[in-house]
Amino acid sequence: MLMVAALYMVFLYVPTEAAQGIVQRIFYFHVPCAWVAFAGFGLVAISGVLYLWLGQDVWDDLGYAAAEVGMVFCTLVLITGSIWAKPIWGVWWTWDSRLTTTLLLWLLYGGYLMLRAAANESPNGARLAAVVGIVAALDVPVVIVSVRLWRTIHPAVLVTKQGGHGLQDPRMVTTLLVAMAAFTVLFAWLLMLRFATLRMRARIDRLTLRLALAEAAAQDI
Amino acid sequence: MTQFRAILGKDLRLEIRSGESTIALIALSLLILVVIVFALSQAGARGTEAGAGALWIAMLFSGMLGAVRALSSERDNGTIYALLVSPVDRTTIYFAKLTAAVVFMAIAEVAAVVLMVLFFNLNFDFGLLRMLPILALGVIGFGALATVLSAVSGHTRMGDLILPVLAVPLYVPALIAGVKASAAMLSGAPFTSAAIWIKILIAFDLLFVGAGYLLFEFVIAEN
Amino acid sequence: MTTLALQAHAVSHSFGSVPVLRGLNCDLAPGCAAAIIGSNGSGKSTLVRIFAGLLKPTAGSMVLFGDSRIDRRRLGLLTHQTFLYRNLTARENLEFYAALYGMRNPPQIAAEWIERIGLEALAAYRVRTISRGNEQRLAIARALIANPDLLIMDEPFTALDVAGAELVKGLIAESMERGCAVVLTAHSGATLTAIACERYELSRGRLAADKGT
Amino acid sequence: MENFGYLFAAYTIIFAVIFIYVMFIWRRQQRLEEDLRGLSRRVDEVDRKAAIKSAS
């Protein structure tokens, strides 16, 4: 519902931005994608801390789900950003600070997911993943600061991103807010879906164990 | 403290005895520097900036192989369990392994600096001395990261592959700051001009040494 | 009543969904030895790791020395892996472990143990150059170096000749007199029966006492 | 309508990716549900056998 409203507003309601033309409309989905991707990665760290602290599998599964869904949106941010950059800046990619930061995040959490895939069967996997999730989150502020400085010291590399100051029309703000809300809901929904499959996986493991125990016990009699 | 000294002393002694691994690390640094010279001379890049960049890349890769050895060698021959059942604190193990990693890397690093000066036609002057504290910060940061991550990757299948995938993006901010600060030092700019980069390096070190201190017990345990 | 050295109650362990140990009970008093006989794959090494606190059981409780926090200072462990550094000499290995256990004057302790296990001639050789049997002697000295109150030995007689086995039996008996509790494991019971006061049979993850034989 | 193609591509990709991801989760969920059904049947069977055995 919200999504439909957001789409309606993006394509019909909001006025076209003067400088960039129609392509600027990517903005309304691009930014919410970024927001939910960051929210997902933040959630990874929080659930990591909770897992190490409380030791409940629920937190581990939540962290995994958040990382995966966050990764999907992070990928979308990079793709849509690239598509937006081509007509406006004339290139698919520049080493602008925000782009670089996002790319690094993508690589970081890609590594996290690879670790999860590799450590899945290990009984330590959950703890290792929690630790790496926390370490990655600690890295994020340093990444942001250093990458930003890296680029501002080199002003040769173009343009800061438009939009932040470009929202002259109040309708643009409304549209962005609606899109934000829509994506937050979408994110939560995907997160729940993924989380549910992980919980089911855990249930299956428990049942398999019970079955193996019951069969072994039956042999003893 | 005696336990810390015992572990560290043993690691250093083992490393000196095996010898070949230190040589291999230096050889690797040499190779990386040579390859970078080939790659960059095409683009016409020369001097301090390129030299500093090459040096830090060499550090990253030789560190990836060298820094993790302190811990992975224990895992390879099972002695990690001996450390874990002994009354030694996990924290003591962490700091002993971190120190060993830093020492190994520092040795390779000194060799890399000499090679860099030769290959990039720099001078053995005061700039090099001023660069040393920056390199030290970089080595400590990477050592802390590598010690935790090698404990992580040691538990997993394809751990050797996982390690760089995790370590490289995590290390990027320190790499940026380190290259910038080193280049500034080499070109004779005052310390204050690189202050912000040095601050980033210090923040990175504090963050990851601290994180390792708090999280190491979770990655080293088996159950 | 003195506190038991080891109390395992309803200990179970599973790796993922594969059960390895199922509801084990085992009590061990100071100065007493338990022999655990089990074939390969019966869960022996998992059990050893749980007893040594290296692995947390999935269910059940493990208590050493009547305290839920393990005092690792009082624990000696010998496994298939000898825990010796192959590029250090025999003496250096013992000195290292003595220092690791926070003992005073490691060189002297190492020298004493070298003498007790009859390895004087090989003390300055690197471990990788000495025979497996001598390495096993050294590994046993390493496990005993801090005078533990609980000694867990996974197949201690591996690779030992008759003289070596006698030596180790003597060392175990000596520790037991001092009040040390001992857990021994083996494929078959022959060697252990003489030492142990309790015998358990481990099969398919279950522990059964059989004191009769 | 300059650059409309870019806009169109961006939105198509967003929805395509999300759709594929949902399908991927859904497929996985289906498979797990199947596993679960099979498992609970087997558990019931073993439980019943055990009950019969202890009764006799």
XYZ file of C-alpha atoms in Angstrom:
713
model
C 0.000 0.000 0.000
C 2.646 2.430 1.118
C 4.735 1.267 -1.785
C 1.998 2.088 -4.251
C 1.552 5.481 -2.651
C 5.263 6.082 -2.825
C 5.387 5.069 -6.472
C 2.447 7.312 -7.253
C 4.120 10.236 -5.602
C 7.450 9.627 -7.224
C 6.095 9.495 -10.718
C 3.092 11.784 -10.676
C 2.959 13.942 -7.600
C 6.412 15.322 -7.202
C 7.619 18.065 -9.555
C 10.580 17.401 -11.763
C 13.796 18.816 -10.439
C 15.049 21.653 -12.581
C 18.761 20.971 -12.870
C 18.779 17.215 -13.313
C 15.491 16.536 -14.958
C 13.564 13.368 -14.601
C 16.455 11.185 -13.502
C 16.435 12.922 -10.174
C 13.425 10.787 -9.328
C 15.751 7.884 -8.690
C 16.642 9.784 -5.569
C 13.367 8.937 -3.861
C 14.132 5.252 -3.879
C 17.897 5.488 -3.755
C 18.056 7.247 -0.411
C 15.555 4.976 1.373
C 17.543 1.971 0.100
C 20.646 3.423 1.682
C 18.825 4.118 4.911
C 17.522 0.566 5.290
C 20.862 -0.927 4.273
C 22.577 1.018 7.057
C 19.781 0.098 9.452
C 20.333 -3.555 8.549
C 24.058 -3.347 9.203
C 23.443 -1.568 12.486
C 21.084 -4.355 13.445
C 23.837 -6.892 12.728
C 26.055 -5.268 15.339
C 23.269 -4.923 17.902
C 22.216 -8.527 17.555
C 25.884 -9.533 17.710
C 26.255 -7.829 21.068
C 23.021 -9.346 22.319
C 24.069 -12.793 21.155
C 27.408 -12.663 22.937
C 25.734 -11.275 26.009
C 22.661 -13.484 26.233
C 23.733 -16.468 24.177
C 20.346 -17.050 22.595
C 20.227 -18.368 19.033
C 17.446 -15.933 18.186
C 19.929 -13.074 18.080
C 22.268 -14.978 15.856
C 19.483 -15.639 13.361
C 18.378 -12.017 13.518
C 21.921 -10.855 12.780
C 22.178 -13.171 9.807
C 18.830 -12.064 8.404
C 19.672 -8.380 8.900
C 23.035 -8.757 7.175
C 21.537 -10.503 4.193
C 18.626 -8.116 3.718
C 20.936 -5.150 4.352
C 23.238 -6.518 1.687
C 20.398 -6.718 -0.839
C 19.572 -3.060 -0.268
C 23.216 -2.038 -0.250
C 23.567 -3.657 -3.659
C 20.523 -1.709 -4.818
C 22.045 1.518 -3.534
C 25.176 0.921 -5.571
C 23.273 -0.040 -8.705
C 20.767 2.808 -8.606
C 23.494 5.245 -7.634
C 25.487 4.154 -10.625
C 22.516 4.502 -12.963
C 21.868 7.943 -11.574
C 25.491 8.992 -11.873
C 25.810 8.126 -15.551
C 23.431 10.757 -16.981
C 24.256 13.400 -14.366
C 27.992 13.098 -13.878
C 28.721 11.351 -17.147
C 30.405 8.395 -15.455
C 29.160 5.199 -13.860
C 31.468 5.525 -10.949
C 33.536 8.192 -9.248
C 35.592 7.838 -6.128
C 33.383 10.251 -4.330
C 33.427 9.825 -0.581
C 29.904 8.530 -0.221
C 30.233 6.089 -3.063
C 33.497 4.804 -1.715
C 32.104 4.430 1.778
C 29.103 2.520 0.509
C 31.307 0.264 -1.584
C 33.495 -0.469 1.417
C 30.453 -1.312 3.503
C 29.288 -3.610 0.775
C 32.667 -5.367 0.775
C 32.720 -5.564 4.571
C 29.352 -7.197 4.867
C 30.031 -9.349 1.845
C 32.933 -10.716 3.853
C 30.644 -11.174 6.816
C 28.194 -13.202 4.751
C 31.029 -15.295 3.301
C 32.163 -16.042 6.810
C 28.643 -17.077 7.725
C 28.484 -19.396 4.749
C 31.848 -20.928 5.621
C 31.229 -21.240 9.349
C 27.648 -22.383 9.159
C 28.271 -25.926 10.258
C 30.845 -25.048 12.853
C 29.385 -24.883 16.351
C 31.377 -21.684 16.810
C 29.961 -20.045 13.713
C 27.431 -17.928 15.531
C 29.964 -16.513 17.948
C 32.519 -15.803 15.259
C 29.903 -14.057 13.157
C 28.799 -11.965 16.118
C 32.369 -10.864 16.748
C 32.988 -9.979 13.122
C 29.658 -8.132 12.968
C 30.696 -6.009 15.927
C 34.189 -5.388 14.577
C 32.743 -4.359 11.212
C 30.382 -1.903 12.888
C 33.293 -0.412 14.832
C 35.087 0.099 11.562
C 32.237 2.025 9.964
C 32.809 5.414 11.665
C 36.542 5.282 10.922
C 35.766 4.432 7.315
C 33.384 7.366 7.020
C 35.800 9.871 8.529
C 38.871 8.746 6.619
C 37.174 8.388 3.259
C 35.575 11.813 3.578
C 38.902 13.429 4.401
C 40.572 11.472 1.651
C 38.303 13.125 -0.854
C 37.891 16.628 0.496
C 41.621 17.067 0.480
C 41.448 16.281 -3.212
C 38.799 18.677 -4.454
C 39.694 17.780 -8.038
C 37.212 14.952 -7.931
C 33.912 16.482 -8.746
C 30.598 17.336 -7.346
C 29.145 16.549 -4.012
C 25.921 14.727 -4.325
C 22.902 16.776 -5.177
C 19.604 16.504 -3.413
C 20.457 17.394 0.152
C 20.111 21.025 -0.685
C 17.992 20.479 -3.741
C 14.689 19.800 -2.079
C 13.181 23.188 -2.664
C 9.669 21.950 -3.132
C 7.863 20.727 0.015
C 6.266 18.025 -2.135
C 9.709 16.538 -2.630
C 10.164 16.241 1.112
C 6.789 14.562 1.514
C 7.557 12.120 -1.271
C 10.890 11.248 0.245
C 9.312 10.671 3.638
C 6.645 8.407 2.199
C 9.267 6.462 0.266
C 11.330 6.155 3.438
C 8.359 4.754 5.291
C 7.588 2.382 2.439
C 11.113 1.041 2.384
C 11.253 0.696 6.127
C 8.143 -1.462 5.999
C 9.534 -3.427 3.057
C 12.765 -3.967 4.936
C 10.959 -5.129 8.052
C 8.858 -7.505 5.987
C 11.860 -9.043 4.203
C 13.671 -9.268 7.513
C 10.768 -11.143 9.073
C 10.577 -13.524 6.113
C 14.258 -14.330 6.212
C 14.230 -14.541 9.974
C 11.319 -16.977 9.859
C 13.196 -19.312 7.492
C 16.212 -19.227 9.783
C 14.055 -20.008 12.811
C 12.528 -22.891 10.903
C 15.996 -24.145 10.056
C 16.811 -24.104 13.778
C 13.612 -25.994 14.539
C 14.486 -28.615 11.964
C 17.920 -29.036 13.489
C 16.387 -29.546 16.908
C 13.946 -32.097 15.559
C 16.677 -33.962 13.701
C 18.654 -34.159 16.902
C 15.647 -35.407 18.845
C 14.995 -38.001 16.201
C 18.591 -39.199 16.244
C 18.454 -39.429 20.039
C 15.157 -41.304 19.979
C 16.455 -43.761 17.392
C 19.619 -44.365 19.377
C 17.548 -44.889 22.518
C 15.327 -47.369 20.681
C 18.421 -49.393 19.828
C 19.463 -49.519 23.463
C 16.311 -51.270 24.634
C 53.294 -11.158 33.327
C 55.638 -14.137 33.492
C 53.095 -16.029 31.441
C 52.999 -13.234 28.877
C 56.772 -13.325 28.691
C 56.803 -17.102 28.434
C 54.430 -17.172 25.457
C 56.062 -14.251 23.693
C 59.579 -15.578 24.322
C 58.607 -18.963 23.004
C 57.032 -17.490 19.855
C 60.034 -15.342 19.091
C 62.393 -18.213 19.697
C 60.371 -20.473 17.401
C 60.305 -17.795 14.739
C 64.037 -17.225 14.885
C 64.630 -20.972 14.693
C 62.419 -21.544 11.726
C 63.977 -18.470 10.102
C 62.620 -19.171 6.673
C 59.293 -17.533 7.399
C 60.872 -14.184 8.187
C 62.902 -14.447 5.033
C 59.781 -15.353 3.097
C 58.029 -12.271 4.468
C 60.877 -10.004 3.429
C 60.961 -11.658 0.029
C 57.239 -11.059 -0.323
C 57.633 -7.373 0.525
C 60.375 -7.157 -2.071
C 58.183 -8.792 -4.701
C 55.241 -6.539 -3.997
C 57.387 -3.424 -4.217
C 58.935 -4.579 -7.474
C 55.570 -5.378 -8.987
C 54.187 -2.009 -7.965
C 57.148 -0.222 -9.511
C 56.444 -2.043 -12.770
C 52.773 -1.249 -12.603
C 53.187 2.408 -11.720
C 56.124 3.354 -13.912
C 53.804 2.932 -16.851
C 51.568 5.640 -15.455
C 54.547 7.792 -14.699
C 53.928 7.909 -10.966
C 57.061 8.452 -8.942
C 58.304 9.717 -5.646
C 56.936 9.970 -2.187
C 53.251 9.403 -2.782
C 53.767 6.252 -4.834
C 56.495 5.035 -2.492
C 54.276 5.437 0.538
C 51.429 3.665 -1.215
C 53.633 0.755 -2.256
C 55.014 0.475 1.255
C 51.581 0.193 2.809
C 50.381 -2.314 0.262
C 53.453 -4.403 1.013
C 52.652 -4.106 4.693
C 49.066 -5.184 4.159
C 49.975 -8.326 2.279
C 53.010 -9.382 4.231
C 51.043 -8.674 7.395
C 48.268 -10.897 6.184
C 50.683 -13.798 5.954
C 52.952 -12.882 8.826
C 50.783 -11.497 11.591
C 48.426 -14.431 11.647
C 51.217 -16.951 12.071
C 51.590 -16.260 15.768
C 48.180 -17.749 16.360
C 47.695 -20.092 13.436
C 50.883 -22.002 14.204
C 49.427 -22.885 17.610
C 46.320 -24.160 15.931
C 48.202 -26.191 13.354
C 49.964 -28.343 15.897
C 47.180 -28.390 18.439
C 49.094 -26.536 21.132
C 46.312 -23.957 21.226
C 44.457 -26.433 23.456
C 47.431 -26.550 25.790
C 47.192 -22.788 26.155
C 43.442 -22.977 26.660
C 43.556 -25.610 29.409
C 46.417 -23.860 31.145
C 45.588 -21.247 33.786
C 46.577 -18.413 31.460
C 44.000 -15.650 30.902
C 42.603 -15.314 27.409
C 43.632 -11.677 27.609
C 47.243 -12.626 28.255
C 47.192 -14.919 25.235
C 45.762 -12.103 23.164
C 48.383 -9.565 24.135
C 51.239 -12.052 23.763
C 50.056 -12.998 20.289
C 49.473 -9.363 19.357
C 52.995 -8.467 20.453
C 54.479 -11.364 18.526
C 52.533 -10.331 15.417
C 53.734 -6.737 15.760
C 57.347 -7.850 16.150
C 57.230 -10.079 13.050
C 55.617 -7.367 10.988
C 58.032 -4.743 12.205
C 60.991 -6.797 10.996
C 59.480 -7.193 7.544
C 58.568 -3.516 7.602
C 62.107 -2.291 8.200
C 63.265 -4.303 5.214
C 60.414 -2.901 3.129
C 61.337 0.683 4.024
C 64.913 0.177 2.881
C 63.702 -1.331 -0.376
C 61.239 1.490 -0.895
C 63.964 4.110 -0.559
C 66.054 2.301 -3.161
C 63.299 1.597 -5.649
C 61.583 4.952 -5.524
C 64.808 6.926 -5.473
C 64.199 8.542 -2.136
C 66.847 9.626 0.344
C 67.833 8.131 3.630
C 67.046 11.246 5.568
C 65.090 12.654 8.437
C 61.785 12.065 6.623
C 62.212 8.326 7.057
C 62.697 8.660 10.778
C 59.602 10.770 11.050
C 57.659 8.130 9.187
C 58.529 5.383 11.648
C 55.955 6.221 14.341
C 53.280 6.236 11.642
C 54.353 2.840 10.406
C 54.364 1.614 13.988
C 50.769 2.734 14.388
C 49.831 0.938 11.191
C 51.560 -2.237 12.304
C 49.835 -2.232 15.688
C 46.428 -1.691 14.112
C 46.912 -4.453 11.606
C 48.359 -6.771 14.237
C 45.290 -6.298 16.426
C 42.965 -6.913 13.520
C 44.897 -9.921 12.272
C 45.104 -11.528 15.699
C 41.333 -11.481 16.145
C 40.579 -12.411 12.557
C 43.057 -15.267 12.458
C 41.313 -16.694 15.504
C 38.055 -16.349 13.580
C 39.271 -17.807 10.320
C 41.066 -20.658 12.059
C 37.696 -22.094 13.005
C 36.235 -22.127 9.539
C 36.549 -24.041 6.346
C 38.494 -22.049 3.761
C 39.836 -19.885 6.553
C 42.788 -18.782 4.435
C 40.367 -17.259 1.997
C 38.107 -15.693 4.573
C 40.915 -13.842 6.285
C 41.813 -11.388 3.503
C 38.174 -10.928 2.566
C 37.490 -9.711 6.085
C 40.789 -8.008 6.831
C 41.283 -5.855 3.748
C 38.080 -3.792 3.855
C 38.409 -3.424 7.610
C 41.915 -2.102 7.202
C 41.138 0.391 4.434
C 40.656 3.441 6.682
C 44.008 2.841 8.355
C 45.539 2.304 4.938
C 44.232 5.625 3.642
C 45.380 7.479 6.719
C 48.732 5.708 6.765
C 49.560 6.393 3.136
C 48.597 10.057 3.453
C 50.565 10.572 6.637
C 53.615 8.675 5.373
C 53.685 10.628 2.132
C 53.486 13.886 4.071
C 56.385 12.839 6.288
C 58.519 11.746 3.342
C 57.970 14.953 1.449
C 59.087 16.931 4.453
C 55.754 18.465 5.374
C 55.396 19.362 9.066
C 53.852 16.925 11.507
C 50.830 19.138 11.997
C 49.842 18.842 8.348
C 49.285 15.132 8.860
C 47.783 15.499 12.325
C 44.320 14.420 11.275
C 45.633 11.263 9.623
C 47.703 10.397 12.652
C 44.639 10.891 14.801
C 42.697 8.494 12.616
C 45.455 5.917 12.917
C 45.510 6.276 16.684
C 41.729 5.975 16.839
C 41.874 2.876 14.652
C 44.508 1.290 16.884
C 42.659 2.053 20.101
C 39.406 0.777 18.639
C 40.775 -2.514 17.394
C 43.164 -3.292 20.210
C 40.231 -2.608 22.531
C 37.836 -4.694 20.459
C 40.339 -7.545 20.398
C 40.770 -7.311 24.138
C 37.038 -7.545 24.725
C 36.148 -10.052 22.018
C 39.127 -12.376 21.900
C 37.774 -14.799 24.458
C 34.724 -15.359 22.280
C 36.690 -16.288 19.192
C 39.397 -18.349 20.807
C 37.127 -20.716 22.743
C 36.094 -23.937 21.138
C 32.612 -24.690 22.416
C 32.801 -35.860 52.779
C 35.604 -34.561 50.624
C 34.681 -32.722 47.470
C 34.712 -34.878 44.384
C 37.374 -34.099 41.824
C 34.961 -34.523 38.954
C 31.184 -34.685 38.798
C 29.476 -35.173 35.470
C 25.723 -35.256 35.611
C 23.523 -36.135 32.627
C 26.128 -34.745 30.234
C 25.082 -34.781 26.605
C 26.791 -33.335 23.609
C 25.838 -33.017 20.001
C 27.543 -31.427 17.033
C 24.775 -29.730 15.111
C 22.138 -32.415 14.918
C 24.495 -35.328 15.465
C 24.399 -36.629 19.025
C 27.779 -37.793 20.296
C 27.251 -38.197 24.019
C 23.926 -39.032 25.640
C 23.303 -38.504 29.320
C 26.602 -39.483 30.904
C 27.047 -39.692 34.661
C 30.435 -39.976 36.252
C 31.796 -39.134 39.689
C 35.403 -39.306 40.650
C 36.897 -38.914 44.124
C 40.414 -37.608 44.808
C 43.042 -40.316 44.705
C 40.849 -42.504 42.540
C 41.251 -43.491 38.898
C 38.553 -44.175 36.336
C 39.228 -46.095 33.162
C 37.014 -45.335 30.199
C 37.072 -48.027 27.578
C 35.637 -47.293 24.183
C 36.342 -48.021 20.569
C 37.062 -45.324 18.013
C 34.074 -43.126 17.349
C 32.422 -43.900 20.662
C 32.738 -40.272 21.729
C 35.893 -40.693 23.772
C 37.754 -37.650 22.619
C 34.642 -35.495 22.913
C 34.255 -36.738 26.462
C 37.874 -35.908 27.226
C 37.419 -32.409 25.879
C 34.306 -31.893 27.949
C 35.994 -33.181 31.107
C 38.885 -30.801 30.477
C 36.522 -27.856 30.050
C 37.508 -27.297 26.435
C 33.989 -28.015 25.302
C 30.759 -27.048 26.977
C 28.259 -29.895 27.075
C 25.026 -29.177 25.187
C 23.088 -30.418 28.200
C 23.859 -31.567 31.715
C 26.367 -30.269 34.206
C 30.110 -30.651 34.584
C 31.714 -29.665 37.877
C 35.399 -29.951 38.727
C 36.597 -29.751 42.336
C 33.088 -28.877 43.535
C 33.235 -25.492 41.851
C 31.371 -24.517 38.711
C 34.333 -22.345 37.698
C 37.162 -24.587 36.607
C 40.431 -23.970 38.414
C 42.643 -24.743 35.439
C 45.752 -24.621 37.598
C 44.729 -27.972 39.095
C 44.079 -29.729 35.814
C 46.494 -31.819 33.789
C 45.590 -32.974 30.297
C 47.201 -35.437 27.952
C 45.695 -36.051 24.524
C 46.685 -37.627 21.237
C 48.375 -34.393 20.361
C 51.393 -34.124 22.602
C 51.131 -30.306 22.947
C 54.881 -30.067 22.468
C 56.567 -27.524 20.238
C 58.541 -29.470 17.719
C 61.123 -26.753 17.176
C 61.876 -26.342 20.861
C 64.122 -28.723 22.764
C 62.752 -31.117 25.350
C 64.007 -28.910 28.156
C 62.670 -25.709 26.617
C 59.238 -27.281 26.269
C 59.096 -28.182 29.943
C 60.455 -24.801 30.971
C 57.811 -23.094 28.891
C 54.981 -25.077 30.455
C 56.344 -24.588 33.958
C 56.343 -20.834 33.319
C 52.873 -21.038 31.794
C 51.570 -22.606 34.981
C 53.175 -19.792 36.947
C 55.651 -22.013 38.771
C 58.709 -20.660 40.447
C 62.071 -21.489 38.904
C 61.061 -23.269 35.687
C 64.600 -24.372 34.741
C 64.961 -26.364 37.930
C 61.532 -27.983 37.592
C 62.267 -28.880 33.985
C 65.595 -30.439 34.965
C 63.920 -32.520 37.676
C 61.326 -33.871 35.293
C 63.866 -34.638 32.598
C 65.637 -36.769 35.148
C 62.481 -38.508 36.298
C 61.511 -39.566 32.814
C 65.071 -40.566 31.983
C 65.571 -38.192 29.116
C 68.808 -36.531 30.261
C 70.645 -37.540 27.121
C 68.016 -35.955 24.880
C 67.217 -32.818 26.844
C 68.979 -30.474 24.434
C 67.509 -32.027 21.288
C 64.569 -30.550 19.479
C 61.388 -32.497 19.970
C 61.013 -33.211 16.277
C 64.255 -35.191 16.312
C 63.378 -37.529 19.178
C 61.376 -40.731 18.868
C 57.623 -40.916 19.341
C 58.040 -42.971 22.486
C 60.329 -40.404 24.083
C 58.006 -37.650 22.937
C 55.189 -39.414 24.773
C 57.269 -39.529 27.965
C 57.896 -35.851 27.605
C 54.211 -35.177 26.996
C 53.359 -36.984 30.213
C 55.908 -34.954 32.133
C 54.323 -31.864 30.602
C 50.860 -32.901 31.772
C 52.134 -33.552 35.293
C 54.392 -30.543 35.585
C 52.109 -28.449 37.781
C 51.193 -31.328 40.104
C 47.540 -31.421 39.058
C 44.693 -32.629 41.254
C 42.873 -34.025 38.266
C 44.726 -35.756 35.505
C 42.951 -36.574 32.264
C 44.900 -38.877 29.987
C 43.664 -39.956 26.602
C 45.412 -43.240 25.800
C 48.560 -42.536 27.820
C 50.332 -45.714 26.771
C 50.379 -44.943 23.071
C 53.805 -45.528 21.522
C 55.441 -46.493 24.805
C 57.684 -49.535 25.190
C 57.509 -51.757 28.262
C 59.932 -49.654 30.276
C 58.114 -46.484 29.309
C 54.742 -47.963 30.253
C 56.112 -49.027 33.642
C 57.482 -45.552 34.190
C 54.148 -43.949 33.362
C 52.263 -46.398 35.582
C 54.620 -45.455 38.377
C 54.026 -41.744 37.793
C 50.266 -42.237 37.777
C 50.365 -44.292 40.959
C 52.502 -41.652 42.615
C 50.055 -38.905 41.644
C 47.148 -40.954 42.991
C 48.876 -41.379 46.334
C 49.208 -37.646 46.520
C 45.417 -37.429 46.114
C 45.199 -36.755 42.408
C 42.148 -38.107 40.601
C 42.845 -39.705 37.233
C 40.752 -40.328 34.140
C 42.276 -42.760 31.651
C 40.954 -43.832 28.313
C 41.828 -46.739 26.049
C 40.465 -48.928 23.253
C 40.630 -52.005 25.409
C 40.839 -52.511 29.115
C 43.873 -54.753 29.557
C 46.483 -52.178 30.489
C 44.235 -50.011 32.589
C 42.514 -52.573 34.780
C 45.452 -52.820 37.130
C 45.493 -49.107 37.900
C 41.886 -48.055 37.801
C 39.475 -48.395 40.666
C 36.457 -47.852 38.438
C 35.820 -48.995 34.913
C 33.362 -47.592 32.449
C 32.362 -48.803 29.050
C 31.651 -46.079 26.508
C 29.623 -47.121 23.530
C 27.415 -45.171 21.147
C 27.616 -42.133 23.384
C 26.496 -43.852 26.573
C 28.608 -44.626 29.601
C 28.010 -47.842 31.514
C 29.816 -48.707 34.716
C 31.090 -52.247 34.776
C 32.872 -52.924 37.992
C 32.499 -56.679 37.697
C 35.376 -57.470 35.374
C 11.656 13.135 -21.327
C 15.369 13.031 -21.534
C 17.079 10.135 -19.731
C 13.826 8.376 -19.049
C 15.557 5.124 -19.822
C 17.859 5.509 -16.844
C 14.979 6.189 -14.513
C 13.082 3.242 -15.855
C 16.106 0.970 -15.527
C 16.705 2.019 -11.934
C 13.174 1.269 -10.814
C 12.985 -1.951 -12.765
C 16.159 -3.177 -11.166
C 14.970 -2.288 -7.677
C 11.805 -4.272 -8.084
C 13.452 -7.110 -9.939
C 16.065 -7.578 -7.236
C 13.528 -7.452 -4.433
C 11.261 -9.844 -6.275
C 14.075 -12.310 -6.913
C 15.108 -12.116 -3.309
C 11.586 -12.782 -2.100
C 11.333 -15.758 -4.460
C 14.613 -17.042 -3.134
C 13.431 -16.827 0.472
C 10.088 -18.333 -0.424
C 11.635 -21.305 -2.246
C 13.867 -21.942 0.695
C 10.929 -21.722 3.057
C 9.009 -24.261 0.975
C 11.880 -26.685 1.086
C 12.280 -26.304 4.819
C 8.578 -26.844 5.393
C 8.805 -30.072 3.444
C 11.748 -31.185 5.549
C 9.864 -30.301 8.677
C 6.811 -32.311 7.718
C 8.911 -35.352 6.914
C 10.786 -35.030 10.157
C 7.774 -34.668 12.405
C 6.255 -37.740 10.782
C 9.382 -39.722 11.587
C 9.499 -38.389 15.126
C 5.880 -39.415 15.694
C 6.633 -42.880 14.400
C 9.614 -43.376 16.663
C 7.695 -42.043 19.648
C 4.824 -44.441 18.952
C 7.159 -47.408 18.661
C 8.810 -46.472 21.930
C 5.412 -46.214 23.590
C 4.408 -49.671 22.336
C 7.658 -51.155 23.486
C 7.427 -49.725 26.984
C 3.813 -50.861 27.255
C 4.506 -54.447 26.310
